[in-house]
Amino acid sequence: MRSVLLPLSISAALPAFGSATFDAAGASMGTTWSARAIAPPGFDTARVRTLLKQQLDQVVAQMSHWEDDSHLARYNKAPAGSWHVLPDAFLQVIGCALQVARDSGGAYDPCAGALVNLWGFGARRRYDQQGFQAPDAASVAALLARADLARIQFDPAGRRLLQPGGVQLDLSSVAKGFAVDQLARSLDAQGLHHYLVEVGGELRGAGAKVDGQPWWVSLEGVPGAETEHAAVVALHGLAVATSGDYRRFFSYGARRASHTLDPRTGYPIDNNIASVTVIHAQCMAADALSTALSVLGHEAGLAFAEQQQLAARFLLRREGGLQEVRSSAWEAMLQC
């Protein structure tokens, strides 16, 4: 049976008479992106497509760990004791990431880039390249002993961030969600308030389609079990992000290394979490929080979701299939 989720508040505003749907799409941030918006007659949609691509290019220029000249790359290579003035987008993202890190007790950590690299999930020395080997316990312990999250200093009033030496930021689990929000804000700034935007499967919607229907979206399922606990949500003023253990992983010995790492232990999560989906007003927050909940596991994660009043769904790997665990905020959105 498929679940249906609706937002708790719905606007009655509809697209203007004669409006039409236009699409934009492309590649960015190592994945694909798309936007579907409703525009009045005569609207310059070509200009909007250009503006959307510019927003994505800005995120890459500031926060990519693949581009050697991004703001993030320059920070990661900077000498100890140097302060870095942050551009607007970077400032918003690192502020959100550090807040989730504090709230989750370190289960989420934007300063864990060195650990991500060690396990082969960064931009260099990849797990899928020839010759890669899983790190030994001594290497993991040495990184944990550095306590990079505790050493970093963020001065939001001064719009700056201290590089204490050797800290490697990795914002890949929040920047994509921020990019979705930027696409939404760009459309709103152009007077387009009915849209569905997406980057790499993370989505945000507003308003309605030309037929008055909301933007119905099927929630991401676990490969091979997509029909188990299937669900659709009306993305009307809402965003959704999913963190799954099936995206990138490798086996070493008898173990399976998921790309989701627990920065508190230094090892890939091993808690039966197949995926966590979070529905939130901001895609940036949904992105970071879905990762944090995956690391916390379903018991501590559910307690955290209840404390934060998050609409969250956990899919757990159990013998014989998947088990679904839902927060009360998720339950409140369910219609069937």
JSON list of C-alpha atoms in Angstrom, two decimals, residues 167-315:
[
{"chain": "A", "resi": 167, "resn": "VAL", "atom": "CA", "xyz": [41.00, 20.78, 8.82]},
{"chain": "A", "resi": 168, "resn": "GLN", "atom": "CA", "xyz": [39.38, 19.43, 5.66]},
{"chain": "A", "resi": 169, "resn": "LEU", "atom": "CA", "xyz": [35.83, 20.64, 5.15]},
{"chain": "A", "resi": 170, "resn": "ASP", "atom": "CA", "xyz": [33.44, 18.43, 3.21]},
{"chain": "A", "resi": 171, "resn": "LEU", "atom": "CA", "xyz": [30.06, 20.03, 2.52]},
{"chain": "A", "resi": 172, "resn": "SER", "atom": "CA", "xyz": [28.83, 17.44, 0.03]},
{"chain": "A", "resi": 173, "resn": "SER", "atom": "CA", "xyz": [26.03, 16.34, 2.38]},
{"chain": "A", "resi": 174, "resn": "VAL", "atom": "CA", "xyz": [24.54, 19.84, 2.63]},
{"chain": "A", "resi": 175, "resn": "ALA", "atom": "CA", "xyz": [25.63, 21.86, -0.42]},
{"chain": "A", "resi": 176, "resn": "LYS", "atom": "CA", "xyz": [23.35, 19.96, -2.80]},
{"chain": "A", "resi": 177, "resn": "GLY", "atom": "CA", "xyz": [20.35, 20.75, -0.63]},
{"chain": "A", "resi": 178, "resn": "PHE", "atom": "CA", "xyz": [21.44, 24.39, -0.49]},
{"chain": "A", "resi": 179, "resn": "ALA", "atom": "CA", "xyz": [21.64, 24.41, -4.29]},
{"chain": "A", "resi": 180, "resn": "VAL", "atom": "CA", "xyz": [18.01, 23.25, -4.44]},
{"chain": "A", "resi": 181, "resn": "ASP", "atom": "CA", "xyz": [17.04, 26.12, -2.13]},
{"chain": "A", "resi": 182, "resn": "GLN", "atom": "CA", "xyz": [18.97, 28.56, -4.30]},
{"chain": "A", "resi": 183, "resn": "LEU", "atom": "CA", "xyz": [17.07, 27.45, -7.39]},
{"chain": "A", "resi": 184, "resn": "ALA", "atom": "CA", "xyz": [13.82, 27.98, -5.49]},
{"chain": "A", "resi": 185, "resn": "ARG", "atom": "CA", "xyz": [14.86, 31.43, -4.28]},
{"chain": "A", "resi": 186, "resn": "SER", "atom": "CA", "xyz": [15.93, 32.41, -7.78]},
{"chain": "A", "resi": 187, "resn": "LEU", "atom": "CA", "xyz": [12.52, 31.49, -9.20]},
{"chain": "A", "resi": 188, "resn": "ASP", "atom": "CA", "xyz": [10.73, 33.33, -6.40]},
{"chain": "A", "resi": 189, "resn": "ALA", "atom": "CA", "xyz": [12.87, 36.42, -7.07]},
{"chain": "A", "resi": 190, "resn": "GLN", "atom": "CA", "xyz": [11.66, 36.36, -10.69]},
{"chain": "A", "resi": 191, "resn": "GLY", "atom": "CA", "xyz": [8.04, 36.31, -9.55]},
{"chain": "A", "resi": 192, "resn": "LEU", "atom": "CA", "xyz": [7.62, 32.60, -10.29]},
{"chain": "A", "resi": 193, "resn": "HIS", "atom": "CA", "xyz": [6.00, 31.04, -7.24]},
{"chain": "A", "resi": 194, "resn": "HIS", "atom": "CA", "xyz": [4.78, 27.72, -8.67]},
{"chain": "A", "resi": 195, "resn": "TYR", "atom": "CA", "xyz": [7.63, 25.28, -9.30]},
{"chain": "A", "resi": 196, "resn": "LEU", "atom": "CA", "xyz": [9.40, 22.00, -8.59]},
{"chain": "A", "resi": 197, "resn": "VAL", "atom": "CA", "xyz": [13.22, 22.07, -8.49]},
{"chain": "A", "resi": 198, "resn": "GLU", "atom": "CA", "xyz": [15.63, 19.19, -8.05]},
{"chain": "A", "resi": 199, "resn": "VAL", "atom": "CA", "xyz": [19.37, 18.51, -7.78]},
{"chain": "A", "resi": 200, "resn": "GLY", "atom": "CA", "xyz": [20.56, 14.92, -7.67]},
{"chain": "A", "resi": 201, "resn": "GLY", "atom": "CA", "xyz": [17.19, 13.63, -6.47]},
{"chain": "A", "resi": 202, "resn": "GLU", "atom": "CA", "xyz": [16.67, 16.17, -3.70]},
{"chain": "A", "resi": 203, "resn": "LEU", "atom": "CA", "xyz": [13.62, 18.33, -4.30]},
{"chain": "A", "resi": 204, "resn": "ARG", "atom": "CA", "xyz": [11.67, 21.40, -3.27]},
{"chain": "A", "resi": 205, "resn": "GLY", "atom": "CA", "xyz": [8.27, 22.48, -4.48]},
{"chain": "A", "resi": 206, "resn": "ALA", "atom": "CA", "xyz": [5.97, 25.47, -4.15]},
{"chain": "A", "resi": 207, "resn": "GLY", "atom": "CA", "xyz": [2.53, 26.44, -5.37]},
{"chain": "A", "resi": 208, "resn": "ALA", "atom": "CA", "xyz": [0.68, 24.27, -7.86]},
{"chain": "A", "resi": 209, "resn": "LYS", "atom": "CA", "xyz": [0.72, 23.01, -11.42]},
{"chain": "A", "resi": 210, "resn": "VAL", "atom": "CA", "xyz": [-1.39, 24.63, -14.15]},
{"chain": "A", "resi": 211, "resn": "ASP", "atom": "CA", "xyz": [-4.21, 22.16, -13.43]},
{"chain": "A", "resi": 212, "resn": "GLY", "atom": "CA", "xyz": [-4.28, 23.18, -9.76]},
{"chain": "A", "resi": 213, "resn": "GLN", "atom": "CA", "xyz": [-2.73, 19.94, -8.53]},
{"chain": "A", "resi": 214, "resn": "PRO", "atom": "CA", "xyz": [0.24, 20.11, -6.14]},
{"chain": "A", "resi": 215, "resn": "TRP", "atom": "CA", "xyz": [3.64, 18.79, -7.16]},
{"chain": "A", "resi": 216, "resn": "TRP", "atom": "CA", "xyz": [3.28, 15.10, -6.36]},
{"chain": "A", "resi": 217, "resn": "VAL", "atom": "CA", "xyz": [6.62, 13.36, -5.85]},
{"chain": "A", "resi": 218, "resn": "SER", "atom": "CA", "xyz": [7.37, 9.70, -5.21]},
{"chain": "A", "resi": 219, "resn": "LEU", "atom": "CA", "xyz": [9.77, 9.35, -2.30]},
{"chain": "A", "resi": 220, "resn": "GLU", "atom": "CA", "xyz": [13.03, 7.58, -2.98]},
{"chain": "A", "resi": 221, "resn": "GLY", "atom": "CA", "xyz": [12.93, 3.88, -2.22]},
{"chain": "A", "resi": 222, "resn": "VAL", "atom": "CA", "xyz": [15.69, 1.37, -1.58]},
{"chain": "A", "resi": 223, "resn": "PRO", "atom": "CA", "xyz": [16.92, -0.27, -4.82]},
{"chain": "A", "resi": 224, "resn": "GLY", "atom": "CA", "xyz": [15.44, -3.72, -5.19]},
{"chain": "A", "resi": 225, "resn": "ALA", "atom": "CA", "xyz": [12.65, -2.93, -2.74]},
{"chain": "A", "resi": 226, "resn": "GLU", "atom": "CA", "xyz": [11.14, 0.22, -4.23]},
{"chain": "A", "resi": 227, "resn": "THR", "atom": "CA", "xyz": [7.57, -0.98, -3.70]},
{"chain": "A", "resi": 228, "resn": "GLU", "atom": "CA", "xyz": [8.07, -1.64, 0.01]},
{"chain": "A", "resi": 229, "resn": "HIS", "atom": "CA", "xyz": [6.69, 1.28, 1.99]},
{"chain": "A", "resi": 230, "resn": "ALA", "atom": "CA", "xyz": [6.13, 3.33, -1.17]},
{"chain": "A", "resi": 231, "resn": "ALA", "atom": "CA", "xyz": [5.06, 6.91, -0.50]},
{"chain": "A", "resi": 232, "resn": "VAL", "atom": "CA", "xyz": [4.21, 10.10, -2.35]},
{"chain": "A", "resi": 233, "resn": "VAL", "atom": "CA", "xyz": [4.26, 13.63, -0.97]},
{"chain": "A", "resi": 234, "resn": "ALA", "atom": "CA", "xyz": [2.75, 16.89, -2.15]},
{"chain": "A", "resi": 235, "resn": "LEU", "atom": "CA", "xyz": [5.73, 19.25, -2.23]},
{"chain": "A", "resi": 236, "resn": "HIS", "atom": "CA", "xyz": [3.77, 22.39, -1.55]},
{"chain": "A", "resi": 237, "resn": "GLY", "atom": "CA", "xyz": [6.11, 24.68, 0.35]},
{"chain": "A", "resi": 238, "resn": "LEU", "atom": "CA", "xyz": [8.24, 21.67, 1.30]},
{"chain": "A", "resi": 239, "resn": "ALA", "atom": "CA", "xyz": [11.56, 20.04, 0.44]},
{"chain": "A", "resi": 240, "resn": "VAL", "atom": "CA", "xyz": [12.68, 16.43, 0.74]},
{"chain": "A", "resi": 241, "resn": "ALA", "atom": "CA", "xyz": [16.07, 14.73, 0.97]},
{"chain": "A", "resi": 242, "resn": "THR", "atom": "CA", "xyz": [17.07, 11.10, 1.41]},
{"chain": "A", "resi": 243, "resn": "SER", "atom": "CA", "xyz": [20.31, 9.59, 2.69]},
{"chain": "A", "resi": 244, "resn": "GLY", "atom": "CA", "xyz": [20.83, 5.96, 1.67]},
{"chain": "A", "resi": 245, "resn": "ASP", "atom": "CA", "xyz": [23.48, 3.32, 2.30]},
{"chain": "A", "resi": 246, "resn": "TYR", "atom": "CA", "xyz": [23.13, 2.06, -1.28]},
{"chain": "A", "resi": 247, "resn": "ARG", "atom": "CA", "xyz": [24.58, 5.06, -3.13]},
{"chain": "A", "resi": 248, "resn": "ARG", "atom": "CA", "xyz": [28.30, 4.45, -2.71]},
{"chain": "A", "resi": 249, "resn": "PHE", "atom": "CA", "xyz": [29.88, 1.56, -0.87]},
{"chain": "A", "resi": 250, "resn": "PHE", "atom": "CA", "xyz": [32.54, -1.12, -1.07]},
{"chain": "A", "resi": 251, "resn": "SER", "atom": "CA", "xyz": [33.32, -4.36, 0.70]},
{"chain": "A", "resi": 252, "resn": "TYR", "atom": "CA", "xyz": [36.44, -5.05, 2.69]},
{"chain": "A", "resi": 253, "resn": "GLY", "atom": "CA", "xyz": [36.92, -8.41, 4.34]},
{"chain": "A", "resi": 254, "resn": "ALA", "atom": "CA", "xyz": [33.48, -9.49, 5.47]},
{"chain": "A", "resi": 255, "resn": "ARG", "atom": "CA", "xyz": [32.33, -5.91, 6.03]},
{"chain": "A", "resi": 256, "resn": "ARG", "atom": "CA", "xyz": [30.46, -3.38, 3.93]},
{"chain": "A", "resi": 257, "resn": "ALA", "atom": "CA", "xyz": [31.63, 0.22, 3.96]},
{"chain": "A", "resi": 258, "resn": "SER", "atom": "CA", "xyz": [28.87, 2.72, 3.24]},
{"chain": "A", "resi": 259, "resn": "HIS", "atom": "CA", "xyz": [29.77, 6.26, 2.20]},
{"chain": "A", "resi": 260, "resn": "THR", "atom": "CA", "xyz": [27.93, 7.48, 5.33]},
{"chain": "A", "resi": 261, "resn": "LEU", "atom": "CA", "xyz": [30.61, 7.64, 8.01]},
{"chain": "A", "resi": 262, "resn": "ASP", "atom": "CA", "xyz": [30.13, 8.06, 11.73]},
{"chain": "A", "resi": 263, "resn": "PRO", "atom": "CA", "xyz": [32.52, 10.90, 12.60]},
{"chain": "A", "resi": 264, "resn": "ARG", "atom": "CA", "xyz": [32.37, 9.90, 16.27]},
{"chain": "A", "resi": 265, "resn": "THR", "atom": "CA", "xyz": [33.86, 6.44, 15.66]},
{"chain": "A", "resi": 266, "resn": "GLY", "atom": "CA", "xyz": [35.68, 7.06, 12.39]},
{"chain": "A", "resi": 267, "resn": "TYR", "atom": "CA", "xyz": [34.00, 4.10, 10.67]},
{"chain": "A", "resi": 268, "resn": "PRO", "atom": "CA", "xyz": [31.13, 3.60, 8.19]},
{"chain": "A", "resi": 269, "resn": "ILE", "atom": "CA", "xyz": [27.75, 3.27, 9.84]},
{"chain": "A", "resi": 270, "resn": "ASP", "atom": "CA", "xyz": [26.71, -0.29, 10.73]},
{"chain": "A", "resi": 271, "resn": "ASN", "atom": "CA", "xyz": [23.25, 0.17, 12.21]},
{"chain": "A", "resi": 272, "resn": "ASN", "atom": "CA", "xyz": [20.87, -1.47, 9.69]},
{"chain": "A", "resi": 273, "resn": "ILE", "atom": "CA", "xyz": [19.82, 1.92, 8.29]},
{"chain": "A", "resi": 274, "resn": "ALA", "atom": "CA", "xyz": [18.99, 1.51, 4.60]},
{"chain": "A", "resi": 275, "resn": "SER", "atom": "CA", "xyz": [17.73, 5.06, 4.16]},
{"chain": "A", "resi": 276, "resn": "VAL", "atom": "CA", "xyz": [16.44, 8.10, 6.01]},
{"chain": "A", "resi": 277, "resn": "THR", "atom": "CA", "xyz": [14.12, 10.63, 4.39]},
{"chain": "A", "resi": 278, "resn": "VAL", "atom": "CA", "xyz": [13.47, 14.06, 5.89]},
{"chain": "A", "resi": 279, "resn": "ILE", "atom": "CA", "xyz": [10.74, 16.49, 4.80]},
{"chain": "A", "resi": 280, "resn": "HIS", "atom": "CA", "xyz": [11.47, 20.08, 5.75]},
{"chain": "A", "resi": 281, "resn": "ALA", "atom": "CA", "xyz": [10.80, 23.64, 4.62]},
{"chain": "A", "resi": 282, "resn": "GLN", "atom": "CA", "xyz": [14.47, 23.95, 3.58]},
{"chain": "A", "resi": 283, "resn": "CYS", "atom": "CA", "xyz": [16.25, 21.40, 1.44]},
{"chain": "A", "resi": 284, "resn": "MET", "atom": "CA", "xyz": [19.62, 22.38, 2.94]},
{"chain": "A", "resi": 285, "resn": "ALA", "atom": "CA", "xyz": [18.37, 21.38, 6.38]},
{"chain": "A", "resi": 286, "resn": "ALA", "atom": "CA", "xyz": [16.70, 18.20, 5.08]},
{"chain": "A", "resi": 287, "resn": "ASP", "atom": "CA", "xyz": [19.96, 17.22, 3.39]},
{"chain": "A", "resi": 288, "resn": "ALA", "atom": "CA", "xyz": [22.14, 17.60, 6.49]},
{"chain": "A", "resi": 289, "resn": "LEU", "atom": "CA", "xyz": [19.55, 16.18, 8.87]},
{"chain": "A", "resi": 290, "resn": "SER", "atom": "CA", "xyz": [18.95, 13.02, 6.82]},
{"chain": "A", "resi": 291, "resn": "THR", "atom": "CA", "xyz": [22.67, 12.29, 7.13]},
{"chain": "A", "resi": 292, "resn": "ALA", "atom": "CA", "xyz": [22.71, 13.03, 10.85]},
{"chain": "A", "resi": 293, "resn": "LEU", "atom": "CA", "xyz": [19.75, 10.71, 11.47]},
{"chain": "A", "resi": 294, "resn": "SER", "atom": "CA", "xyz": [21.40, 7.95, 9.43]},
{"chain": "A", "resi": 295, "resn": "VAL", "atom": "CA", "xyz": [24.46, 8.13, 11.67]},
{"chain": "A", "resi": 296, "resn": "LEU", "atom": "CA", "xyz": [22.45, 8.29, 14.89]},
{"chain": "A", "resi": 297, "resn": "GLY", "atom": "CA", "xyz": [20.53, 5.13, 13.98]},
{"chain": "A", "resi": 298, "resn": "HIS", "atom": "CA", "xyz": [16.80, 4.63, 14.26]},
{"chain": "A", "resi": 299, "resn": "GLU", "atom": "CA", "xyz": [16.47, 4.73, 18.06]},
{"chain": "A", "resi": 300, "resn": "ALA", "atom": "CA", "xyz": [18.63, 7.76, 18.85]},
{"chain": "A", "resi": 301, "resn": "GLY", "atom": "CA", "xyz": [17.68, 9.23, 15.47]},
{"chain": "A", "resi": 302, "resn": "LEU", "atom": "CA", "xyz": [13.97, 8.93, 16.17]},
{"chain": "A", "resi": 303, "resn": "ALA", "atom": "CA", "xyz": [14.45, 10.56, 19.58]},
{"chain": "A", "resi": 304, "resn": "PHE", "atom": "CA", "xyz": [16.36, 13.39, 17.91]},
{"chain": "A", "resi": 305, "resn": "ALA", "atom": "CA", "xyz": [13.67, 13.77, 15.24]},
{"chain": "A", "resi": 306, "resn": "GLU", "atom": "CA", "xyz": [10.99, 14.00, 17.93]},
{"chain": "A", "resi": 307, "resn": "GLN", "atom": "CA", "xyz": [13.00, 16.54, 19.88]},
{"chain": "A", "resi": 308, "resn": "GLN", "atom": "CA", "xyz": [13.51, 18.66, 16.76]},
{"chain": "A", "resi": 309, "resn": "GLN", "atom": "CA", "xyz": [9.95, 18.02, 15.50]},
{"chain": "A", "resi": 310, "resn": "LEU", "atom": "CA", "xyz": [11.29, 16.64, 12.22]},
{"chain": "A", "resi": 311, "resn": "ALA", "atom": "CA", "xyz": [9.20, 14.75, 9.68]},
{"chain": "A", "resi": 312, "resn": "ALA", "atom": "CA", "xyz": [11.48, 11.75, 9.20]},
{"chain": "A", "resi": 313, "resn": "ARG", "atom": "CA", "xyz": [11.17, 8.18, 7.94]},
{"chain": "A", "resi": 314, "resn": "PHE", "atom": "CA", "xyz": [13.71, 5.43, 8.61]},
{"chain": "A", "resi": 315, "resn": "LEU", "atom": "CA", "xyz": [13.88, 2.29, 6.46]}
]
